Coordinates of C-alpha atoms and ligand atoms in Angstrom, one line a residue:
X811 CA 77.0 49.4 8.1
X812 CA 75.2 47.3 5.5
X813 CA 73.8 49.2 2.6
X814 CA 70.6 47.3 2.1
X815 CA 69.8 48.5 -1.4
X816 CA 73.1 47.1 -2.6
X817 CA 72.5 43.7 -1.2
X818 CA 69.3 42.5 -2.9
X819 CA 69.1 39.2 -1.1
X820 CA 68.6 41.1 2.2
X821 CA 65.2 42.2 0.9
X822 CA 64.3 38.8 -0.6
X823 CA 62.1 36.7 1.7
X824 CA 62.3 32.9 1.7
X825 CA 58.8 31.7 1.3
X826 CA 57.9 28.5 3.1
X827 CA 54.5 28.3 1.7
X828 CA 54.3 26.5 -1.7
X829 CA 53.8 28.7 -4.8
X830 CA 50.7 26.7 -5.7
X831 CA 48.9 28.7 -3.1
X832 CA 47.6 31.1 -5.8
X833 CA 45.8 28.1 -7.3
X834 CA 42.9 28.9 -5.1
X835 CA 41.7 31.0 -8.0
X836 CA 41.2 27.7 -9.8
X837 CA 38.7 26.5 -7.2
X838 CA 36.1 28.8 -8.8
X839 CA 34.4 29.3 -5.6
X840 CA 34.6 32.8 -4.1
X841 CA 35.8 32.7 -0.5
X842 CA 33.7 34.8 1.8
X843 CA 35.9 36.5 4.3
X844 CA 35.2 38.5 7.5
X845 CA 38.2 40.4 8.7
X846 CA 38.9 41.5 12.3
X847 CA 41.4 44.3 12.8
X848 CA 42.3 46.6 15.7
X849 CA 44.8 49.0 14.2
X850 CA 46.2 50.4 10.9
X851 CA 44.6 47.7 8.7
X852 CA 47.5 47.5 6.2
X853 CA 47.0 43.7 6.1
X854 CA 43.3 44.1 5.6
X855 CA 44.1 46.4 2.6
X856 CA 46.7 44.0 1.2
X857 CA 44.0 41.3 1.1
X858 CA 41.5 43.7 -0.5
X859 CA 44.2 44.6 -3.1
X860 CA 45.0 41.0 -3.9
X861 CA 41.3 40.4 -4.5
X862 CA 41.0 43.5 -6.6
X863 CA 44.0 42.4 -8.7
X864 CA 42.4 39.0 -9.3
X865 CA 45.0 37.1 -7.4
X866 CA 42.7 35.8 -4.7
X867 CA 39.2 34.6 -5.5
X868 CA 37.5 36.1 -2.5
X869 CA 35.3 38.9 -1.2
X870 CA 35.6 40.7 2.1
X871 CA 32.0 40.7 3.4
X872 CA 32.7 42.8 6.5
X873 CA 35.5 44.4 8.6
X874 CA 35.0 44.2 12.3
X875 CA 37.1 46.6 14.4
X876 CA 37.2 47.0 18.2
X877 CA 38.9 50.4 18.5
X878 CA 37.1 53.5 17.4
X879 CA 40.4 55.0 16.3
X880 CA 41.3 52.1 14.1
X881 CA 42.6 53.3 10.7
X882 CA 41.3 50.0 9.3
X883 CA 37.8 51.5 9.2
X884 CA 38.9 54.3 6.9
X885 CA 40.5 51.8 4.6
X886 CA 37.3 49.8 4.5
X887 CA 35.3 52.9 3.6
X888 CA 37.8 53.6 0.8
X889 CA 37.3 50.1 -0.6
X890 CA 33.5 50.2 -0.2
X891 CA 33.6 47.4 2.4
X892 CA 31.1 47.5 5.2
X893 CA 32.6 47.9 8.7
X894 CA 31.2 47.3 12.1
X895 CA 32.6 48.7 15.4
X896 CA 32.4 46.2 18.3
X897 CA 34.2 48.1 21.1
X898 CA 35.5 45.5 23.5
X899 CA 35.1 47.9 26.4
X900 CA 31.3 47.6 26.1
X901 CA 31.4 43.9 26.8
X902 CA 31.9 42.5 30.3
X903 CA 33.4 39.2 29.3
X904 CA 35.5 38.1 26.3
X905 CA 32.8 35.5 25.4
X906 CA 30.2 38.2 25.0
X907 CA 32.3 40.1 22.5
X908 CA 33.0 36.9 20.6
X909 CA 29.3 36.1 20.5
X910 CA 28.6 39.4 18.9
X911 CA 31.5 38.9 16.5
X912 CA 30.1 35.5 15.5
X913 CA 26.6 37.0 15.0
X914 CA 28.0 39.9 12.9
X915 CA 30.2 37.6 10.7
X916 CA 27.2 35.3 10.1
X917 CA 24.9 38.2 9.4
X918 CA 27.3 39.4 6.6
X919 CA 27.7 35.8 5.3
X920 CA 31.4 35.4 6.1
X921 CA 32.7 31.8 6.1
X922 CA 36.3 32.5 7.0
X923 CA 37.5 34.7 9.8
X924 CA 40.7 36.6 9.1
X925 CA 42.5 38.2 12.1
X926 CA 44.6 41.0 10.6
X927 CA 46.1 42.7 13.6
X928 CA 43.3 41.7 15.9
X929 CA 44.6 42.5 19.4
X930 CA 42.1 40.5 21.5
X931 CA 42.4 37.0 22.9
X932 CA 39.8 34.8 21.3
X933 CA 37.5 32.3 23.2
X934 CA 36.0 29.0 22.2
X935 CA 32.8 30.9 21.2
X936 CA 34.6 32.2 18.1
X937 CA 36.8 29.2 17.5
X938 CA 33.9 26.7 17.6
X939 CA 31.8 28.8 15.3
X940 CA 34.5 28.7 12.5
X941 CA 36.4 25.5 13.0
X942 CA 39.7 25.5 11.1
X943 CA 38.5 28.7 9.4
X944 CA 40.2 31.3 11.5
X945 CA 43.6 32.6 10.3
X946 CA 45.9 35.0 12.1
X947 CA 49.1 36.8 11.1
X948 CA 51.9 37.3 13.6
X949 CA 55.1 39.3 13.1
X950 CA 57.6 36.6 14.1
X951 CA 58.8 33.2 12.9
X952 CA 56.5 31.2 15.1
X953 CA 56.9 29.2 17.4
X954 CA 59.5 31.8 18.4
X955 CA 58.3 35.0 20.0
X956 CA 54.5 34.5 20.4
X957 CA 52.4 37.2 22.2
X958 CA 52.9 40.9 22.3
X959 CA 56.0 42.8 21.3
X960 CA 57.2 40.0 19.1
X961 CA 59.6 42.2 17.2
X962 CA 61.2 43.6 20.4
X963 CA 61.5 40.1 21.7
X964 CA 63.3 39.0 18.5
X965 CA 65.7 42.0 18.6
X966 CA 66.4 41.5 22.3
X967 CA 67.2 37.8 21.6
X968 CA 69.7 38.9 19.0
X969 CA 68.2 36.8 16.2
X970 CA 69.8 37.3 12.7
X971 CA 66.6 36.4 10.8
X972 CA 63.0 37.5 11.7
X973 CA 59.8 37.3 9.7
X974 CA 56.1 36.6 9.9
X975 CA 53.7 33.7 10.1
X976 CA 50.2 33.0 9.1
X977 CA 48.6 30.2 11.1
X978 CA 45.3 28.7 11.9
X979 CA 43.9 29.9 15.2
X980 CA 43.7 27.7 18.2
X981 CA 42.9 28.5 21.8
X982 CA 46.5 29.0 22.8
X983 CA 47.7 32.4 21.6
X984 CA 49.8 32.4 18.4
X985 CA 50.0 28.6 18.4
X986 CA 47.9 27.0 15.7
X987 CA 49.1 25.0 12.7
X988 CA 51.4 27.1 10.4
X989 CA 50.3 27.9 6.8
X990 CA 52.9 30.3 5.5
X991 CA 56.0 32.1 6.6
X992 CA 58.4 34.7 5.2
X993 CA 61.9 35.3 6.4
X994 CA 63.3 38.8 6.8
X995 CA 67.0 39.4 7.6
X996 CA 67.7 41.5 10.7
X997 CA 70.1 44.3 9.9
X998 CA 72.7 45.7 12.3
X999 CA 71.0 49.0 12.7
X1000 CA 67.4 47.8 12.9
X1001 CA 65.0 49.3 15.4
X1002 CA 61.6 47.7 16.1
X1003 CA 60.1 50.2 13.7
X1004 CA 62.5 49.6 10.8
X1005 CA 62.3 45.8 11.2
X1006 CA 58.5 45.9 11.5
X1007 CA 58.3 48.0 8.3
X1008 CA 60.2 45.3 6.4
X1009 CA 58.3 42.5 8.0
X1010 CA 55.0 44.2 7.0
X1011 CA 56.0 44.2 3.3
X1012 CA 56.3 40.4 3.5
X1013 CA 53.1 40.1 5.6
X1014 CA 51.2 41.7 2.7
X1015 CA 52.6 39.1 0.4
X1016 CA 52.0 36.0 2.4
X1017 CA 48.6 36.7 4.0
X1018 CA 46.6 36.5 0.7
X1019 CA 48.6 33.5 -0.3
X1020 CA 48.0 31.8 3.0
X1021 CA 44.2 32.4 2.7
X1022 CA 44.3 30.8 -0.7
X1023 CA 46.3 27.9 0.7
X1024 CA 43.9 27.3 3.5
X1025 CA 41.1 27.2 1.0
X1026 CA 42.9 24.7 -1.1
X1027 CA 43.3 22.5 2.0
X1028 CA 39.6 22.7 2.8
X1029 CA 37.0 20.2 1.7
X1030 CA 34.4 22.9 1.5
X1031 CA 36.0 26.4 1.0
Ligands
GRF307 C1 50.9 43.1 12.0 O1 52.3 43.3 12.1 C2 50.5 41.7 12.4 O2 51.5 40.8 12.3 C3 50.2 41.9 13.9 O3 49.6 43.2 14.0 C4 50.1 44.0 12.9 C5 48.9 44.6 12.2 O4 49.3 45.5 11.2 N1 49.4 40.9 14.4 P1 48.2 46.2 10.3 O5 47.1 46.8 11.2 O6 47.6 45.1 9.4 O7 48.9 47.3 9.5

């Protein structure tokens, strides 16, 4: 059995995004983010924390969540960030939900859409409203293991390294251009839960950086 605390490199991610991603602060323009989350919201909070620490020049205008039980809403309240529940079960078609999301994001003045554990398939209604300005985080080294249960897929395949990816969102699920990745070694005794916990530590590192990087690449952030 590997004792992970005694092998520091096992906990050291390999960043594939350039370090200059934090230079987004130098842009001087505050990014206006709208975050979509369905669950615990730890990535939402990691972004809020990076902003609070002055690492990311941005503000979260609104959190939209689709599940009344989402812990993300509690985190938003803690940070004093407005949150709006748009329960997908109240909409007959995906497009109707996306239309309401777009209206809410615009109402709160968001310019970027950040999918932080958003468990709904998006439609052209959302993508066309924020061209190249929708980012998603996925718990695998894309293009491997897109879709649901990415970590179980990785463990079943017997991969020796796993990780996470931030990418721009396109119509195909988990497929848009990659902005940042972090690599996480798979340990012999990993379960989906233990591996996910270590991947999440790296998600919280790369997501704010990837937002900064996307802004740097944009003509008009
Ligand atoms: C993350 O692992 C993310 O990669 C996936 O959903 C999870 C959301 O976690 N898309 P949290 O709600 O941010 O804690």
